[in-house]
Amino acid sequence: MFFSIVNVVFSLLVGALAGYVAGRVMGSYPASTLHNIVLGMLGGIVGSFLLGLIGLRATGFVGDFVVSVLGACVCIWVARKLAR
């Protein structure tokens, strides 16, 4: 039980960091940092799903982080398109 809670918290922290980095990559405004962090948390799930569709899988911290950043960029892009 403790191990799975630690994994979830770690995944959320990696997602938050990935959202911040993705916001910088996508050129988001500083006022939307919290928005990007939330999208980064969602981006980990989206990135894993999208890579799974083409048969790829990330392992380790660096792999999870890169997948989360890619997923967060996709989420930020979709959020921008829906906001218009």
Coordinates of N, CA and C in Angstrom, one line a residue:
M1 N 0.8 -1.2 0.0 CA 0.0 0.0 0.0 C 0.9 1.3 0.0
F2 N 1.9 1.3 0.9 CA 2.7 2.5 1.0 C 3.5 2.7 -0.3
F3 N 3.9 1.5 -0.9 CA 4.7 1.6 -2.2 C 3.9 2.3 -3.3
S4 N 2.6 1.9 -3.4 CA 1.8 2.5 -4.5 C 1.5 3.9 -4.2
I5 N 1.3 4.4 -3.0 CA 1.1 5.8 -2.7 C 2.3 6.6 -3.0
V6 N 3.5 6.1 -2.7 CA 4.8 6.8 -3.0 C 4.9 6.9 -4.6
N7 N 4.5 5.9 -5.3 CA 4.6 5.9 -6.8 C 3.6 7.0 -7.3
V8 N 2.5 7.1 -6.8 CA 1.5 8.1 -7.2 C 2.0 9.5 -7.0
V9 N 2.5 9.7 -5.8 CA 3.0 11.0 -5.4 C 4.2 11.4 -6.3
F10 N 5.1 10.4 -6.5 CA 6.3 10.6 -7.4 C 5.8 11.0 -8.8
S11 N 4.8 10.2 -9.3 CA 4.3 10.5 -10.6 C 3.7 11.9 -10.7
L12 N 3.0 12.3 -9.7 CA 2.4 13.7 -9.7 C 3.5 14.7 -9.7
L13 N 4.6 14.5 -8.9 CA 5.7 15.5 -8.9 C 6.4 15.5 -10.2
V14 N 6.6 14.4 -10.9 CA 7.3 14.3 -12.2 C 6.4 15.0 -13.2
G15 N 5.1 14.8 -13.1 CA 4.1 15.5 -14.0 C 4.1 17.0 -13.8
A16 N 4.2 17.4 -12.6 CA 4.2 18.8 -12.3 C 5.5 19.5 -12.9
L17 N 6.6 18.9 -12.7 CA 7.8 19.4 -13.3 C 7.8 19.4 -14.8
A18 N 7.2 18.3 -15.3 CA 7.1 18.2 -16.8 C 6.2 19.3 -17.3
G19 N 5.1 19.6 -16.6 CA 4.2 20.7 -17.0 C 4.9 22.0 -17.0
Y20 N 5.7 22.3 -16.0 CA 6.5 23.5 -16.0 C 7.4 23.6 -17.2
V21 N 8.1 22.5 -17.5 CA 9.1 22.5 -18.6 C 8.3 22.6 -19.9
A22 N 7.2 21.9 -20.0 CA 6.4 22.0 -21.3 C 5.9 23.4 -21.5
G23 N 5.5 24.1 -20.4 CA 5.1 25.5 -20.5 C 6.1 26.4 -21.1
R24 N 7.4 26.1 -20.6 CA 8.5 26.9 -21.2 C 8.8 26.6 -22.6
V25 N 8.7 25.3 -23.0 CA 8.9 24.9 -24.4 C 7.8 25.4 -25.3
M26 N 6.6 25.4 -24.8 CA 5.5 25.9 -25.6 C 5.3 27.4 -25.6
G27 N 6.1 28.1 -24.8 CA 6.1 29.6 -24.8 C 4.8 30.1 -24.1
S28 N 4.4 29.4 -23.0 CA 3.2 29.9 -22.3 C 3.6 31.0 -21.4
Y29 N 2.6 31.8 -21.1 CA 2.8 33.0 -20.2 C 3.1 32.6 -18.8
P30 N 3.8 33.3 -18.0 CA 4.1 33.0 -16.6 C 2.8 32.9 -15.8
A31 N 1.8 33.6 -16.1 CA 0.6 33.6 -15.4 C -0.1 32.3 -15.4
S32 N 0.2 31.4 -16.4 CA -0.5 30.2 -16.6 C 0.4 29.0 -16.1
T33 N 1.3 29.3 -15.2 CA 2.2 28.2 -14.7 C 1.4 27.1 -14.0
L34 N 0.5 27.5 -13.1 CA -0.3 26.5 -12.4 C -1.1 25.7 -13.4
H35 N -1.6 26.3 -14.4 CA -2.4 25.6 -15.5 C -1.5 24.6 -16.2
N36 N -0.3 25.0 -16.5 CA 0.7 24.1 -17.2 C 1.1 22.9 -16.3
I37 N 1.2 23.2 -15.0 CA 1.6 22.1 -14.0 C 0.4 21.1 -14.0
V38 N -0.8 21.5 -13.9 CA -1.9 20.6 -13.9 C -2.0 19.8 -15.3
L39 N -1.7 20.5 -16.4 CA -1.7 19.8 -17.7 C -0.5 18.9 -17.7
G40 N 0.6 19.2 -17.1 CA 1.7 18.2 -17.0 C 1.4 17.0 -16.3
M41 N 0.6 17.1 -15.2 CA 0.2 15.9 -14.5 C -0.7 15.0 -15.4
L42 N -1.5 15.6 -16.2 CA -2.4 14.9 -17.1 C -1.5 14.4 -18.3
G43 N -0.5 15.2 -18.6 CA 0.4 14.8 -19.8 C 1.1 13.5 -19.6
G44 N 1.4 13.1 -18.4 CA 2.1 11.8 -18.2 C 1.2 10.7 -18.7
I45 N -0.1 10.8 -18.4 CA -1.0 9.8 -18.8 C -1.2 9.8 -20.3
V46 N -1.3 11.1 -20.9 CA -1.5 11.2 -22.3 C -0.3 10.8 -23.1
G47 N 0.9 11.1 -22.6 CA 2.1 10.7 -23.3 C 2.3 9.2 -23.3
S48 N 2.0 8.6 -22.2 CA 2.1 7.1 -22.1 C 1.1 6.5 -23.1
F49 N -0.1 7.0 -23.1 CA -1.1 6.4 -24.0 C -0.7 6.6 -25.5
L50 N -0.2 7.8 -25.8 CA 0.1 8.0 -27.2 C 1.3 7.2 -27.7
L51 N 2.3 7.1 -26.8 CA 3.5 6.2 -27.2 C 3.1 4.8 -27.2
G52 N 2.2 4.4 -26.3 CA 1.7 3.0 -26.4 C 1.0 2.7 -27.6
L53 N 0.3 3.7 -28.3 CA -0.4 3.4 -29.5 C 0.6 3.0 -30.6
I54 N 1.8 3.6 -30.6 CA 2.8 3.2 -31.6 C 3.8 2.2 -31.2
G55 N 3.5 1.6 -30.0 CA 4.3 0.5 -29.5 C 5.6 0.8 -28.7
L56 N 5.7 2.0 -28.2 CA 6.9 2.4 -27.5 C 6.5 2.5 -26.0
R57 N 7.5 2.3 -25.1 CA 7.3 2.4 -23.7 C 8.5 3.0 -23.1
A58 N 8.3 3.9 -22.1 CA 9.4 4.6 -21.4 C 9.7 3.9 -20.1
T59 N 11.0 3.8 -19.8 CA 11.4 3.2 -18.5 C 12.4 4.2 -17.8
G60 N 12.4 4.1 -16.5 CA 13.3 5.0 -15.7 C 12.8 6.4 -15.6
F61 N 13.5 7.2 -14.8 CA 13.1 8.5 -14.5 C 13.1 9.4 -15.7
V62 N 14.2 9.3 -16.5 CA 14.4 10.2 -17.7 C 13.4 9.8 -18.7
G63 N 13.1 8.6 -18.9 CA 12.1 8.2 -19.9 C 10.7 8.7 -19.5
D64 N 10.4 8.5 -18.2 CA 9.1 9.0 -17.8 C 9.0 10.5 -17.9
F65 N 10.0 11.2 -17.6 CA 10.0 12.6 -17.7 C 9.9 13.1 -19.1
V66 N 10.6 12.5 -20.0 CA 10.4 12.9 -21.5 C 9.0 12.6 -22.0
V67 N 8.5 11.5 -21.6 CA 7.1 11.1 -22.0 C 6.1 12.1 -21.4
S68 N 6.3 12.5 -20.2 CA 5.4 13.5 -19.5 C 5.5 14.8 -20.2
V69 N 6.7 15.3 -20.5 CA 6.9 16.6 -21.2 C 6.2 16.5 -22.6
L70 N 6.4 15.5 -23.3 CA 5.7 15.4 -24.6 C 4.2 15.4 -24.5
G71 N 3.7 14.6 -23.5 CA 2.3 14.6 -23.2 C 1.7 15.9 -22.8
A72 N 2.5 16.6 -22.0 CA 2.1 17.9 -21.5 C 2.1 18.9 -22.6
C73 N 3.0 18.8 -23.5 CA 3.0 19.7 -24.7 C 1.8 19.5 -25.6
V74 N 1.4 18.2 -25.7 CA 0.2 17.9 -26.4 C -1.1 18.5 -25.7
C75 N -1.1 18.3 -24.4 CA -2.2 18.8 -23.6 C -2.3 20.3 -23.7
I76 N -1.2 21.0 -23.6 CA -1.2 22.5 -23.7 C -1.6 22.9 -25.1
W77 N -1.2 22.2 -26.1 CA -1.6 22.6 -27.5 C -3.1 22.4 -27.6
V78 N -3.7 21.3 -27.1 CA -5.1 21.0 -27.2 C -5.9 22.1 -26.4
A79 N -5.4 22.4 -25.2 CA -6.1 23.4 -24.4 C -6.1 24.8 -25.1
R80 N -5.0 25.1 -25.8 CA -5.0 26.4 -26.5 C -6.0 26.3 -27.7
K81 N -6.1 25.2 -28.4 CA -7.1 25.1 -29.5 C -8.5 25.2 -28.9
L82 N -8.8 24.5 -27.8 CA -10.1 24.6 -27.3 C -10.5 25.9 -26.7
A83 N -9.5 26.7 -26.2 CA -9.8 28.0 -25.6 C -10.2 29.0 -26.7
R84 N -9.8 28.8 -27.9 CA -10.2 29.8 -29.0 C -11.6 29.8 -29.3

